[in-house]
Coordinates of C-alpha atoms and ligand atoms in Angstrom, one line a residue:
M1 CA 0.0 -0.1 0.2
S2 CA 1.3 3.3 -0.9
H3 CA 0.5 7.1 -0.6
V4 CA -0.6 7.9 -4.2
L5 CA -0.8 11.4 -5.5
A6 CA -3.5 12.0 -8.4
A7 CA -2.3 15.6 -9.7
V8 CA -4.9 16.6 -12.3
A9 CA -4.3 19.5 -14.9
W10 CA -5.9 22.6 -13.6
P11 CA -8.5 24.0 -16.0
Y12 CA -8.1 27.7 -16.9
A13 CA -11.0 29.8 -15.5
N14 CA -11.7 31.9 -18.8
G15 CA -14.9 30.0 -19.6
P16 CA -16.9 26.7 -19.0
R17 CA -15.1 23.5 -19.9
H18 CA -16.1 21.5 -23.0
I19 CA -16.2 17.5 -23.1
G20 CA -12.8 17.6 -24.7
H21 CA -11.3 18.8 -21.7
V22 CA -12.7 16.3 -19.3
S23 CA -12.0 13.3 -21.8
G24 CA -8.1 13.6 -21.8
F25 CA -7.5 13.6 -18.1
G26 CA -10.4 14.6 -16.0
V27 CA -12.5 11.5 -16.0
P28 CA -9.3 9.2 -16.6
S29 CA -7.7 10.5 -13.4
D30 CA -10.8 9.8 -11.6
V31 CA -11.0 6.3 -12.7
F32 CA -7.4 5.8 -11.6
A33 CA -8.2 7.5 -8.2
R34 CA -11.1 5.3 -7.5
Y35 CA -9.6 2.1 -8.4
M36 CA -6.5 3.1 -6.2
R37 CA -8.6 3.7 -3.2
M38 CA -10.6 0.5 -3.8
A39 CA -7.2 -1.4 -3.8
G40 CA -6.3 -0.2 -0.6
H41 CA -3.9 2.9 -1.4
D42 CA -4.1 6.1 0.2
V43 CA -5.0 8.6 -2.4
L44 CA -4.6 12.2 -2.6
M45 CA -6.4 13.8 -5.7
V46 CA -6.0 17.4 -6.0
S47 CA -6.5 20.1 -8.7
G48 CA -8.3 23.6 -8.9
T49 CA -8.8 26.4 -11.3
D50 CA -5.8 28.2 -12.8
E51 CA -6.8 32.0 -12.7
H52 CA -3.9 34.3 -13.4
G53 CA -2.5 35.5 -16.6
T54 CA -2.8 37.8 -19.6
P55 CA -6.2 35.9 -21.0
I56 CA -8.3 36.4 -18.1
Q57 CA -7.1 40.0 -17.6
V58 CA -7.8 40.6 -21.4
Q59 CA -11.4 39.1 -21.0
A60 CA -12.2 40.8 -17.7
D61 CA -11.1 44.1 -19.5
A62 CA -13.4 43.5 -22.1
E63 CA -16.6 42.6 -20.1
G64 CA -15.9 45.8 -17.6
V65 CA -15.5 43.5 -14.5
T66 CA -12.1 42.6 -12.4
P67 CA -10.1 39.6 -13.2
R68 CA -10.9 38.2 -9.9
E69 CA -14.9 38.6 -10.6
L70 CA -14.4 36.9 -13.9
A71 CA -12.3 33.9 -12.1
D72 CA -15.1 33.7 -9.4
R73 CA -17.7 33.2 -12.0
Y74 CA -15.9 30.5 -14.0
N75 CA -14.2 28.8 -10.8
R76 CA -18.0 28.2 -9.6
V77 CA -19.0 26.8 -13.2
I78 CA -16.1 24.5 -13.5
A79 CA -16.3 23.2 -9.9
E80 CA -20.0 22.4 -10.3
D81 CA -19.3 20.4 -13.6
L82 CA -16.7 18.4 -12.4
R83 CA -19.0 17.6 -9.5
A84 CA -21.6 16.6 -11.5
L85 CA -19.4 14.2 -13.6
G86 CA -18.5 12.5 -10.0
L87 CA -14.6 13.5 -10.1
S88 CA -13.5 12.5 -6.6
Y89 CA -11.4 15.3 -5.8
D90 CA -10.0 15.2 -2.5
L91 CA -9.6 19.1 -2.9
F92 CA -10.4 21.0 -6.1
T93 CA -9.3 24.6 -5.1
R94 CA -8.0 27.5 -7.0
T95 CA -4.8 29.8 -7.7
T96 CA -6.2 32.8 -6.1
T97 CA -6.1 31.6 -2.5
R98 CA -3.8 33.1 0.0
N99 CA -2.2 29.6 0.7
H100 CA -1.3 29.3 -2.9
Y101 CA 0.1 32.8 -3.0
A102 CA 2.1 31.8 0.1
V103 CA 3.5 28.4 -1.4
V104 CA 4.5 29.9 -4.8
Q105 CA 6.5 32.8 -3.1
E106 CA 8.2 29.9 -0.9
L107 CA 9.4 27.9 -4.1
F108 CA 10.4 31.2 -5.8
E109 CA 12.6 32.3 -2.8
G110 CA 14.1 28.8 -2.4
L111 CA 14.9 28.5 -6.2
H112 CA 16.3 32.1 -6.0
R113 CA 18.3 31.2 -2.7
N114 CA 19.8 28.3 -4.6
G115 CA 20.9 30.3 -7.5
Y116 CA 18.4 28.6 -10.1
I117 CA 16.4 32.0 -10.7
V118 CA 18.4 34.8 -12.3
P119 CA 17.6 38.2 -13.2
K120 CA 18.1 39.4 -16.9
V121 CA 17.4 42.5 -19.0
T122 CA 15.5 41.6 -22.2
T123 CA 13.5 43.5 -24.9
G124 CA 10.0 43.0 -24.6
A125 CA 6.6 44.2 -26.2
I126 CA 4.3 46.2 -24.0
S127 CA 1.1 47.9 -24.5
P128 CA 1.8 51.6 -24.6
S129 CA -1.6 52.5 -22.9
T130 CA -1.5 49.9 -20.1
G131 CA 2.3 49.1 -19.5
R132 CA 1.6 45.5 -19.6
T133 CA 3.7 42.7 -21.3
L134 CA 2.0 42.1 -24.7
P135 CA 2.6 38.4 -25.1
D136 CA 3.9 37.2 -28.4
R137 CA 0.6 35.3 -29.6
Y138 CA -1.4 39.1 -28.9
I139 CA 0.9 40.7 -31.5
E140 CA 0.0 40.4 -35.1
G141 CA 1.9 41.7 -38.2
T142 CA 3.2 41.3 -41.7
C143 CA 5.6 38.0 -41.8
P144 CA 9.1 39.4 -42.7
I145 CA 9.6 36.0 -44.5
C146 CA 6.5 35.5 -46.8
G147 CA 4.6 38.7 -46.6
Y148 CA 1.6 37.0 -44.9
D149 CA -0.2 40.1 -43.2
S150 CA -1.7 38.2 -40.3
A151 CA 1.3 36.7 -38.9
R152 CA 1.4 36.2 -35.0
G153 CA 4.2 37.3 -32.9
D154 CA 5.5 33.9 -32.2
Q155 CA 5.1 32.2 -35.5
C156 CA 3.5 32.7 -39.1
D157 CA 0.7 30.5 -39.6
N158 CA 1.2 30.8 -43.4
C159 CA 4.9 29.9 -44.0
G160 CA 5.3 28.2 -40.5
N161 CA 8.4 30.0 -39.3
Q162 CA 9.0 30.7 -35.7
L163 CA 9.1 34.5 -35.4
D164 CA 10.1 37.0 -32.8
P165 CA 7.5 40.0 -32.6
I166 CA 10.2 42.6 -33.0
D167 CA 10.8 41.3 -36.5
L168 CA 7.1 41.7 -37.6
I169 CA 6.5 44.5 -40.1
N170 CA 3.9 46.7 -38.9
P171 CA 3.1 45.0 -35.4
K172 CA -0.3 45.6 -34.0
S173 CA -1.7 44.6 -30.6
K174 CA -4.6 42.2 -31.1
I175 CA -6.1 43.4 -27.9
N176 CA -6.7 47.2 -29.0
G177 CA -4.9 47.6 -32.2
E178 CA -2.3 49.9 -30.9
T179 CA 1.6 49.6 -31.8
P180 CA 3.3 47.8 -29.3
E181 CA 6.4 49.6 -27.8
F182 CA 9.6 47.4 -27.6
V183 CA 11.3 48.3 -24.3
E184 CA 14.3 47.0 -22.1
T185 CA 12.6 45.3 -19.0
E186 CA 14.2 43.4 -16.2
H187 CA 12.8 40.0 -15.6
F188 CA 13.4 36.8 -13.6
F189 CA 14.5 33.6 -15.5
L190 CA 14.4 30.1 -14.4
D191 CA 17.9 28.8 -15.2
L192 CA 16.9 25.3 -16.9
P193 CA 20.2 24.5 -18.3
A194 CA 21.6 24.3 -14.7
L195 CA 19.0 21.7 -14.1
A196 CA 19.2 19.6 -17.1
D197 CA 21.7 17.1 -15.9
A198 CA 19.6 16.3 -13.0
L199 CA 16.5 16.2 -15.2
R200 CA 18.2 13.8 -17.8
Q201 CA 19.2 11.3 -14.7
W202 CA 15.7 11.3 -13.5
L203 CA 14.1 10.8 -16.8
D204 CA 16.3 8.0 -17.4
S205 CA 15.2 6.3 -14.2
R206 CA 11.6 6.3 -15.2
E207 CA 9.7 3.1 -15.9
G208 CA 6.5 2.4 -17.6
W209 CA 5.7 5.8 -19.3
R210 CA 3.9 5.8 -22.6
P211 CA 6.9 5.8 -24.8
N212 CA 5.9 9.3 -26.9
V213 CA 5.7 11.0 -23.6
L214 CA 9.3 9.9 -22.8
R215 CA 10.5 10.5 -26.0
F216 CA 8.9 14.0 -26.3
S217 CA 10.4 15.1 -23.0
R218 CA 13.9 13.8 -23.7
N219 CA 14.1 15.8 -26.7
L220 CA 12.9 19.0 -24.9
L221 CA 16.2 18.4 -22.8
D222 CA 18.4 18.9 -25.6
D223 CA 17.8 22.4 -26.4
L224 CA 17.0 24.0 -22.6
Q225 CA 17.1 27.7 -22.5
P226 CA 16.6 30.0 -19.3
R227 CA 12.8 30.5 -19.2
A228 CA 11.2 33.8 -18.2
I229 CA 9.0 33.4 -15.0
T230 CA 7.9 36.9 -14.5
R231 CA 5.7 39.4 -16.5
D232 CA 4.7 42.9 -16.7
L233 CA 1.3 42.5 -15.4
E234 CA -0.6 43.4 -12.3
W235 CA -3.0 40.6 -12.1
G236 CA -0.8 37.5 -10.6
V237 CA 1.3 36.5 -7.6
P238 CA 3.6 39.3 -6.3
I239 CA 7.6 38.7 -6.5
P240 CA 8.6 37.9 -3.0
L241 CA 12.0 39.8 -3.2
D242 CA 13.1 43.1 -1.7
G243 CA 12.5 46.0 -4.3
W244 CA 9.9 43.7 -6.2
R245 CA 7.5 42.7 -3.6
D246 CA 5.5 46.2 -3.9
R247 CA 5.8 46.7 -7.3
P248 CA 2.3 46.9 -8.8
D249 CA 3.5 46.2 -12.6
K250 CA 5.6 43.1 -12.1
R251 CA 3.9 39.5 -11.3
I252 CA 5.0 35.7 -11.5
Y253 CA 4.4 34.3 -14.8
V254 CA 1.0 32.2 -14.7
W255 CA 2.6 29.0 -15.9
F256 CA 5.1 29.2 -12.9
D257 CA 2.3 29.6 -10.4
A258 CA -0.3 27.4 -11.8
V259 CA 2.0 24.3 -11.8
I260 CA 2.9 24.9 -8.3
G261 CA -0.8 24.3 -7.6
Y262 CA -0.5 20.5 -7.1
L263 CA 1.7 21.2 -4.0
S264 CA -0.3 24.2 -2.5
A265 CA -3.6 22.3 -3.1
S266 CA -1.9 19.3 -1.0
I267 CA -0.8 21.9 1.7
E268 CA -4.3 23.5 1.6
W269 CA -6.0 20.0 2.0
A270 CA -3.7 19.0 5.0
R271 CA -4.5 22.4 6.7
R272 CA -8.3 21.7 6.4
T273 CA -7.9 18.3 7.7
G274 CA -6.5 19.7 10.9
D275 CA -3.2 18.0 10.5
P276 CA -1.1 20.5 8.6
E277 CA 1.9 18.4 8.1
A278 CA -0.1 15.4 6.5
W279 CA 0.8 16.5 3.0
R280 CA 4.3 15.4 3.5
K281 CA 3.4 11.7 3.3
W282 CA 2.7 12.2 -0.4
W283 CA 5.5 15.0 -1.3
S284 CA 8.6 14.5 1.0
A285 CA 11.7 12.8 -0.6
D286 CA 12.8 11.9 2.8
A287 CA 11.4 9.3 5.3
E288 CA 8.1 10.8 5.6
G289 CA 7.2 10.1 1.9
K290 CA 9.1 7.1 1.6
D291 CA 6.2 5.0 0.0
A292 CA 4.7 8.1 -2.0
R293 CA 3.9 7.8 -5.7
G294 CA 3.0 10.6 -7.8
Y295 CA 1.0 10.4 -11.1
Y296 CA 0.3 13.6 -13.2
F297 CA -2.7 13.6 -15.7
M298 CA -2.8 16.2 -18.7
G299 CA -3.3 16.9 -22.5
K300 CA -0.3 16.3 -24.6
D301 CA 0.1 20.2 -24.9
N302 CA 1.0 20.3 -21.4
I303 CA 3.6 17.5 -21.3
V304 CA 6.5 20.1 -21.1
F305 CA 5.2 21.7 -17.8
H306 CA 4.9 18.2 -16.0
S307 CA 7.9 16.4 -17.3
V308 CA 10.6 19.2 -17.6
I309 CA 9.3 22.4 -15.9
W310 CA 7.7 21.1 -12.7
P311 CA 10.6 18.5 -11.8
A312 CA 12.9 21.2 -12.5
L313 CA 11.2 23.6 -10.0
L314 CA 11.2 20.6 -7.4
G315 CA 14.8 19.7 -7.8
G316 CA 16.0 23.3 -7.8
Y317 CA 14.0 23.9 -4.7
S318 CA 15.4 20.7 -3.1
G319 CA 19.1 21.9 -4.1
E320 CA 19.6 19.1 -6.8
G321 CA 20.8 21.0 -9.9
S322 CA 24.5 21.7 -11.0
R323 CA 24.4 24.6 -8.5
D324 CA 23.4 22.4 -5.6
G325 CA 21.8 24.3 -2.5
E326 CA 19.8 23.7 0.4
P327 CA 16.0 22.7 0.4
G328 CA 13.7 25.2 1.6
M329 CA 11.2 24.9 4.8
L330 CA 9.1 22.4 2.7
G331 CA 12.1 20.0 2.8
R332 CA 13.3 17.7 -0.3
L333 CA 10.2 17.1 -2.5
N334 CA 9.4 14.1 -4.6
L335 CA 9.7 14.5 -8.6
P336 CA 6.7 12.9 -10.7
T337 CA 6.6 8.9 -10.6
E338 CA 4.8 9.3 -13.9
V339 CA 3.5 12.0 -16.4
V340 CA 0.4 10.4 -17.8
S341 CA -0.5 12.5 -21.0
S342 CA -3.7 12.0 -23.2
E343 CA -4.0 12.8 -26.9
Y344 CA -6.9 15.3 -28.2
L345 CA -10.6 14.4 -28.5
T346 CA -12.2 16.1 -31.8
M347 CA -15.8 16.5 -32.6
E348 CA -17.3 15.4 -35.8
G349 CA -14.2 15.4 -37.6
R350 CA -13.1 19.0 -36.3
K351 CA -11.1 20.3 -33.5
F352 CA -13.0 21.8 -30.5
S353 CA -13.3 25.5 -30.7
S354 CA -15.5 27.7 -28.3
S355 CA -15.1 30.8 -30.8
R356 CA -16.2 28.8 -33.7
K357 CA -19.0 27.1 -31.8
V358 CA -17.4 23.6 -32.4
V359 CA -18.1 22.6 -28.8
I360 CA -20.3 20.7 -26.3
Y361 CA -20.0 22.2 -22.9
V362 CA -20.0 19.7 -20.0
R363 CA -23.0 21.5 -18.5
D364 CA -25.0 21.2 -21.6
F365 CA -24.1 17.6 -22.2
L366 CA -25.5 16.7 -18.6
E367 CA -28.6 18.6 -18.9
R368 CA -29.5 16.2 -21.5
Y369 CA -27.5 12.8 -20.9
D370 CA -26.2 11.1 -17.8
A371 CA -22.7 11.6 -16.4
D372 CA -22.2 7.7 -16.7
A373 CA -23.1 7.6 -20.2
L374 CA -20.4 10.2 -21.1
R375 CA -17.9 8.3 -18.6
Y376 CA -18.5 5.1 -20.4
F377 CA -17.7 6.9 -24.1
I378 CA -14.6 8.3 -22.8
A379 CA -13.4 5.2 -21.2
V380 CA -14.2 2.9 -24.3
A381 CA -13.4 5.5 -27.0
G382 CA -11.6 8.4 -25.6
P383 CA -8.2 9.7 -26.3
E384 CA -6.0 7.6 -24.4
S385 CA -3.2 7.0 -26.7
N386 CA -4.6 8.3 -30.1
D387 CA -6.4 11.3 -31.1
T388 CA -10.1 10.3 -31.3
D389 CA -13.3 11.6 -32.7
F390 CA -16.7 12.1 -30.6
T391 CA -19.6 11.7 -32.9
W392 CA -23.1 11.6 -31.6
A393 CA -23.8 8.8 -33.8
E394 CA -21.0 6.8 -32.1
F395 CA -22.0 8.0 -28.5
L396 CA -25.7 6.8 -29.5
R397 CA -24.5 3.2 -30.6
R398 CA -22.1 2.7 -27.6
N399 CA -24.8 3.7 -25.1
N400 CA -27.7 1.8 -26.7
D401 CA -25.8 -1.2 -27.9
E402 CA -23.2 -1.7 -25.2
L403 CA -24.1 0.0 -22.0
V404 CA -27.9 -0.5 -22.2
A405 CA -28.1 -3.7 -24.1
G406 CA -25.2 -5.3 -22.7
W407 CA -24.6 -4.1 -19.1
G408 CA -28.1 -2.7 -18.2
N409 CA -29.9 -6.0 -20.0
L410 CA -27.9 -8.3 -17.7
V411 CA -28.6 -6.3 -14.3
N412 CA -31.9 -5.9 -15.3
R413 CA -33.0 -9.5 -16.4
S414 CA -31.2 -11.2 -13.6
I415 CA -32.5 -8.9 -11.0
S416 CA -36.1 -8.9 -12.1
M417 CA -36.0 -12.8 -12.7
A418 CA -34.7 -13.4 -9.1
A419 CA -37.1 -10.8 -7.4
K420 CA -40.1 -12.4 -9.2
N421 CA -39.4 -16.0 -8.5
F422 CA -38.0 -15.6 -5.2
G423 CA -38.2 -12.3 -3.8
A424 CA -34.5 -12.6 -2.6
I425 CA -31.2 -13.6 -3.5
P426 CA -31.7 -17.4 -4.1
P427 CA -30.0 -20.0 -2.5
V428 CA -27.4 -22.5 -4.3
D429 CA -28.8 -25.9 -4.7
P430 CA -27.2 -28.4 -2.3
A431 CA -26.8 -30.5 -5.5
G432 CA -23.9 -28.0 -6.2
L433 CA -22.6 -26.1 -9.0
T434 CA -22.0 -27.3 -12.7
E435 CA -19.0 -26.9 -14.6
A436 CA -20.5 -23.9 -16.4
D437 CA -21.6 -22.2 -13.1
R438 CA -17.8 -22.5 -11.8
A439 CA -16.4 -21.4 -15.1
L440 CA -18.4 -18.1 -15.0
L441 CA -17.7 -17.4 -11.3
D442 CA -14.0 -17.9 -11.9
T443 CA -14.0 -15.6 -14.9
A444 CA -15.5 -12.8 -12.9
K445 CA -13.1 -13.3 -9.9
A446 CA -10.1 -13.5 -12.3
G447 CA -11.3 -10.0 -13.6
F448 CA -10.1 -8.3 -10.4
A449 CA -6.3 -8.9 -11.2
I450 CA -6.6 -8.4 -14.9
V451 CA -8.8 -5.2 -15.0
G452 CA -6.8 -3.7 -11.8
D453 CA -3.7 -4.3 -13.2
L454 CA -4.5 -2.4 -16.5
I455 CA -6.0 0.5 -14.6
A456 CA -2.9 1.0 -12.5
R457 CA -0.8 0.9 -15.7
H458 CA -3.1 3.6 -17.3
R459 CA -4.6 1.2 -20.0
Q460 CA -8.1 2.1 -19.3
K461 CA -9.6 1.2 -22.7
Q462 CA -8.5 -2.3 -22.3
A463 CA -9.4 -2.4 -18.8
I464 CA -13.1 -1.6 -19.4
G465 CA -13.0 -4.1 -22.5
E466 CA -12.0 -6.7 -20.0
A467 CA -14.8 -5.9 -17.5
M468 CA -17.3 -5.8 -20.2
K469 CA -16.2 -9.2 -21.3
V470 CA -17.2 -10.5 -18.1
V471 CA -20.7 -8.9 -18.6
A472 CA -20.7 -10.7 -22.2
E473 CA -20.0 -14.1 -20.7
A474 CA -22.8 -13.6 -18.0
N475 CA -25.2 -12.6 -20.8
K476 CA -24.0 -15.8 -22.9
Y477 CA -24.3 -17.8 -19.7
L478 CA -28.1 -16.8 -18.9
S479 CA -29.2 -17.3 -22.5
E480 CA -27.5 -20.9 -22.6
Q481 CA -28.8 -21.8 -19.0
A482 CA -32.3 -20.5 -20.0
P483 CA -33.6 -20.4 -16.3
W484 CA -36.9 -18.8 -17.5
K485 CA -37.5 -22.4 -19.1
L486 CA -37.2 -23.9 -15.5
K487 CA -40.7 -23.7 -14.6
G488 CA -41.8 -26.7 -12.5
E489 CA -41.5 -27.0 -9.0
D490 CA -38.6 -29.7 -9.3
D491 CA -36.8 -27.4 -11.4
K492 CA -36.7 -24.3 -8.9
P493 CA -33.5 -25.3 -7.1
R494 CA -31.8 -25.4 -10.4
M495 CA -33.2 -22.1 -11.2
G496 CA -32.2 -20.6 -8.0
T497 CA -28.6 -21.7 -8.5
I498 CA -28.3 -20.1 -12.1
L499 CA -29.8 -16.8 -10.8
H500 CA -27.4 -17.0 -7.7
V501 CA -24.5 -17.4 -10.0
A502 CA -25.7 -14.5 -12.3
L503 CA -26.5 -12.0 -9.3
Q504 CA -22.9 -12.9 -7.9
V505 CA -21.3 -12.1 -11.2
V506 CA -23.6 -8.8 -11.7
S507 CA -22.2 -7.9 -8.1
D508 CA -18.4 -8.7 -9.2
A509 CA -18.9 -6.8 -12.6
N510 CA -20.5 -4.1 -10.9
T511 CA -17.4 -3.6 -8.5
L512 CA -14.9 -4.0 -11.7
L513 CA -17.1 -1.1 -13.3
T514 CA -17.2 1.0 -10.3
P515 CA -14.1 3.2 -11.1
F516 CA -15.7 3.7 -14.6
L517 CA -19.4 4.2 -14.0
P518 CA -19.6 5.0 -10.2
H519 CA -23.3 6.4 -10.3
A520 CA -24.7 3.5 -11.8
A521 CA -22.6 1.2 -9.5
Q522 CA -24.3 2.8 -6.5
K523 CA -27.7 2.0 -7.8
I524 CA -26.8 -1.5 -8.9
H525 CA -25.6 -2.2 -5.2
E526 CA -28.8 -1.1 -3.9
L527 CA -30.9 -3.2 -6.4
L528 CA -28.8 -6.1 -5.2
G529 CA -30.2 -5.2 -1.6
G530 CA -26.8 -3.7 -0.5
T531 CA -27.0 -0.7 2.0
G532 CA -24.5 2.3 2.5
V533 CA -22.1 4.1 0.2
H534 CA -20.7 1.6 -2.6
A535 CA -19.2 4.5 -4.8
P536 CA -18.4 7.9 -2.9
M537 CA -19.2 11.2 -4.6
P538 CA -17.6 14.4 -4.1
V539 CA -19.6 17.3 -2.6
L540 CA -19.3 21.0 -3.3
E541 CA -18.7 23.1 -0.1
E542 CA -18.2 26.8 0.7
V543 CA -15.3 27.5 2.7
E544 CA -13.4 30.4 4.2
D545 CA -10.0 31.2 3.0
L546 CA -7.7 30.0 5.6
D547 CA -5.5 32.9 5.6
G548 CA -8.3 35.8 5.6
G549 CA -8.9 36.2 1.9
P550 CA -12.4 35.9 0.3
A551 CA -14.6 32.7 0.8
Y552 CA -14.9 30.4 -2.2
P553 CA -16.4 26.9 -3.3
V554 CA -14.1 23.9 -3.1
L555 CA -14.8 20.0 -4.2
T556 CA -14.0 17.7 -1.6
G557 CA -15.4 14.3 -0.1
D558 CA -15.1 11.5 2.3
Y559 CA -13.7 8.6 0.2
T560 CA -12.8 6.2 3.0
V561 CA -15.9 4.6 2.6
G562 CA -17.2 2.4 -0.5
A563 CA -16.6 -0.8 -1.9
R564 CA -13.1 -2.5 -1.8
W565 CA -11.5 -4.0 -5.0
E566 CA -12.6 -7.6 -4.3
S567 CA -15.6 -10.1 -4.8
V568 CA -17.9 -10.0 -1.8
P569 CA -20.2 -13.4 -1.6
L570 CA -23.8 -12.5 -1.9
E571 CA -26.0 -13.9 1.0
A572 CA -28.9 -16.0 0.1
G573 CA -32.0 -14.6 1.4
R574 CA -31.1 -10.9 1.0
P575 CA -34.4 -9.2 -0.1
L576 CA -34.6 -8.1 -3.6
A577 CA -37.2 -5.3 -5.1
A578 CA -37.9 -5.3 -8.7
P579 CA -35.4 -3.2 -10.5
K580 CA -35.8 0.3 -12.1
P581 CA -33.7 0.5 -15.3
V582 CA -30.2 1.9 -14.5
F583 CA -29.3 3.2 -17.8
R584 CA -31.4 5.2 -20.3
K585 CA -31.9 4.1 -23.9
L586 CA -31.5 7.1 -26.2
D587 CA -33.7 7.8 -29.2
P588 CA -31.9 7.7 -32.4
S589 CA -33.5 11.2 -33.2
I590 CA -30.8 12.6 -30.8
V591 CA -28.2 12.5 -33.6
D592 CA -30.0 15.1 -36.0
E593 CA -31.1 17.1 -33.1
E594 CA -27.4 17.6 -31.8
L595 CA -25.8 18.0 -35.3
A596 CA -28.5 20.8 -35.9
R597 CA -27.6 22.4 -32.5
L598 CA -23.9 22.3 -33.7
A599 CA -24.8 24.0 -37.0
G600 CA -27.1 26.5 -35.6
Ligands
ZN1 ZN1 5.4 33.8 -43.0

C-alpha cells in the first residue's frame, strides 16, 4: 500500500469547460484514483482552477469586470461541472487563495536562494496604454519572411516559421489595435540549463511511461534555455524579493504559479483536515514520504510543464541541480513518478473551438444525458493514446448497444427474474454447481487482477474492455442456461442456483465497473439489496480562505467509505425489489437534433 498522489491538470478559468477537456485527463484521473482507493492505497487527488495571466485580464477588461470577478464566475461553473461528473477530488481549489500565493512565493524564494532564478534584462513588447507585457501571440503583423499579413508574434501560420515579434512588419496589438512598444525590461528567468543534467538522470530512471511522452520529454532537454518566469502585469502572484514585492506592475508568470498548484492544494487539503503536516506523506523525498508515488494527468500540449518544468522547480528547490543548494522549509520534494498524458478529442471530425462554436460544454451535455453515459464513452473510446473523434452517432451506438443492451440488460433481467421468483437472492442448490456455473464465477473473480492491473498501468480502454467481457460472458451464460424455462417446482432449485450465480457475477462486474461508472454502480449495489455507500461522491462546499482572503467553493469528499476491489459473496435470502432501469436508452433522433444544434 502506498501514498498515491493523483495530480490533475488545472482548468483555466476563462470559460466553461467542454467535453474534450474532461475526456483527456478529468475522467481518466478519477478512474485511476477510484481504483487505487478501492485497492487499499491512500490516495490524494488534487486540482483547481488556474486563474492568473493575460487571457483572464484581457477578457475581464473586455467585460468591464475585475479579473477576480471573472475567475470567481468560472471557478464556480467548472467546480459544479466536475462535481456533476462525479470526479472524486480530495480538494479542488483555485490559484487565487492566499495559501497558494504563500506556497508559490516559498518555491520562488527557495529557487532564488539556490541560484536557479536569475535576473536578466530583455527587450519585450508592452502595450503603451497599459504598460502590460504583450505576450507574443497577442501581437499580429506582416511576416518578414513570406509577407503574410496576419502572422502572429510567435509564428507565421502561412509559412510556418517561428518569429520574434520585434521582426514583424507593422506590428499591432490584437487586444486594442495599438502599436506595441519594444522596451528594455528586467525579468527573472528560471535557469533550466543548470537543471538539465539532474532532469536527464531522473528521466532515465522512469519506468512504464507511455513511450511517446518519454521520447518527447527527452527531446526537450536537448535545447533547454533559461525561461522567463515574471511578466509586466498586475494580475498574478507578487514577486517575493526586496525591491520587487511592492511593485504593482511585475508579477510571477502564470505557468510558474499554476504548476505549483499541485503542491499548494495538497498543503491546503492538509491544513483543512486539521493535520497541517499530512501533505508530506505524498510529497517528502525523505522518510515521511518513503512510499509516495505521484501521477500527473494532462493533455499532450501540457507535457513540457509536467515532465520538464515542474521537476526542474522541485529539483532546484530541493537543491539538486548543478548549483546544488539547500532545500527550503518544505524540505526535499518528490519528483513525479509518472506523467500520464492523453491525446486530443475532436468532435465530428473537427477541432473543439469555443469561438467557432464547435463545442459541447459539460453542463449542456449533462442537462440532456447521464454522467455515466459520457464516462462510458470516454473510457471505451476516449483519446487515451491516439487522437479520437467524438460523434453523436457513435455516442448513441455505444450507449444503446453496449451500455444499455449489454450491461443494463444483464442487471435488469437477472435481478427481475430473481425478484419475481424468489423475492430475494436465491440459495445455491445443495446438489452443487455445474462446470458452467464455476467457469463463469471464476471468470468474474479473475477479472479483479486483470482489470486492476490495466488501470494501474493507465490502460483504461483495455481495462473496461476486460470488465465488459465478464458482462458478455454472463449474458451468454444466462441465454444458454435459460432459467426462464425451468418452470416446474422440481426445477426451482436449479433456477435458484443459476440466478444466484448470475447475481454474484453482476455484483463482481459492478465492482469492476465502479471506477468507470460510479453513479450506476451505487444504484446497482442498492438493487442487489446492498446498503450504505458503494461509490462515494464529491460534494461542493463553501469554505473560508484559511488566511483571511475571500470565501470560495471547493470540491471535496469522504472517500474512506465504499466498496473494496474484491469479490464479495452474496448472502442468500437478502431481499430484492423489482429493478428500475439503471441506464437510459436514447432515441436515434438525438443525433440529428445534436448536429442541428452544432450547425445553428
Ligand atoms: Zn510567413
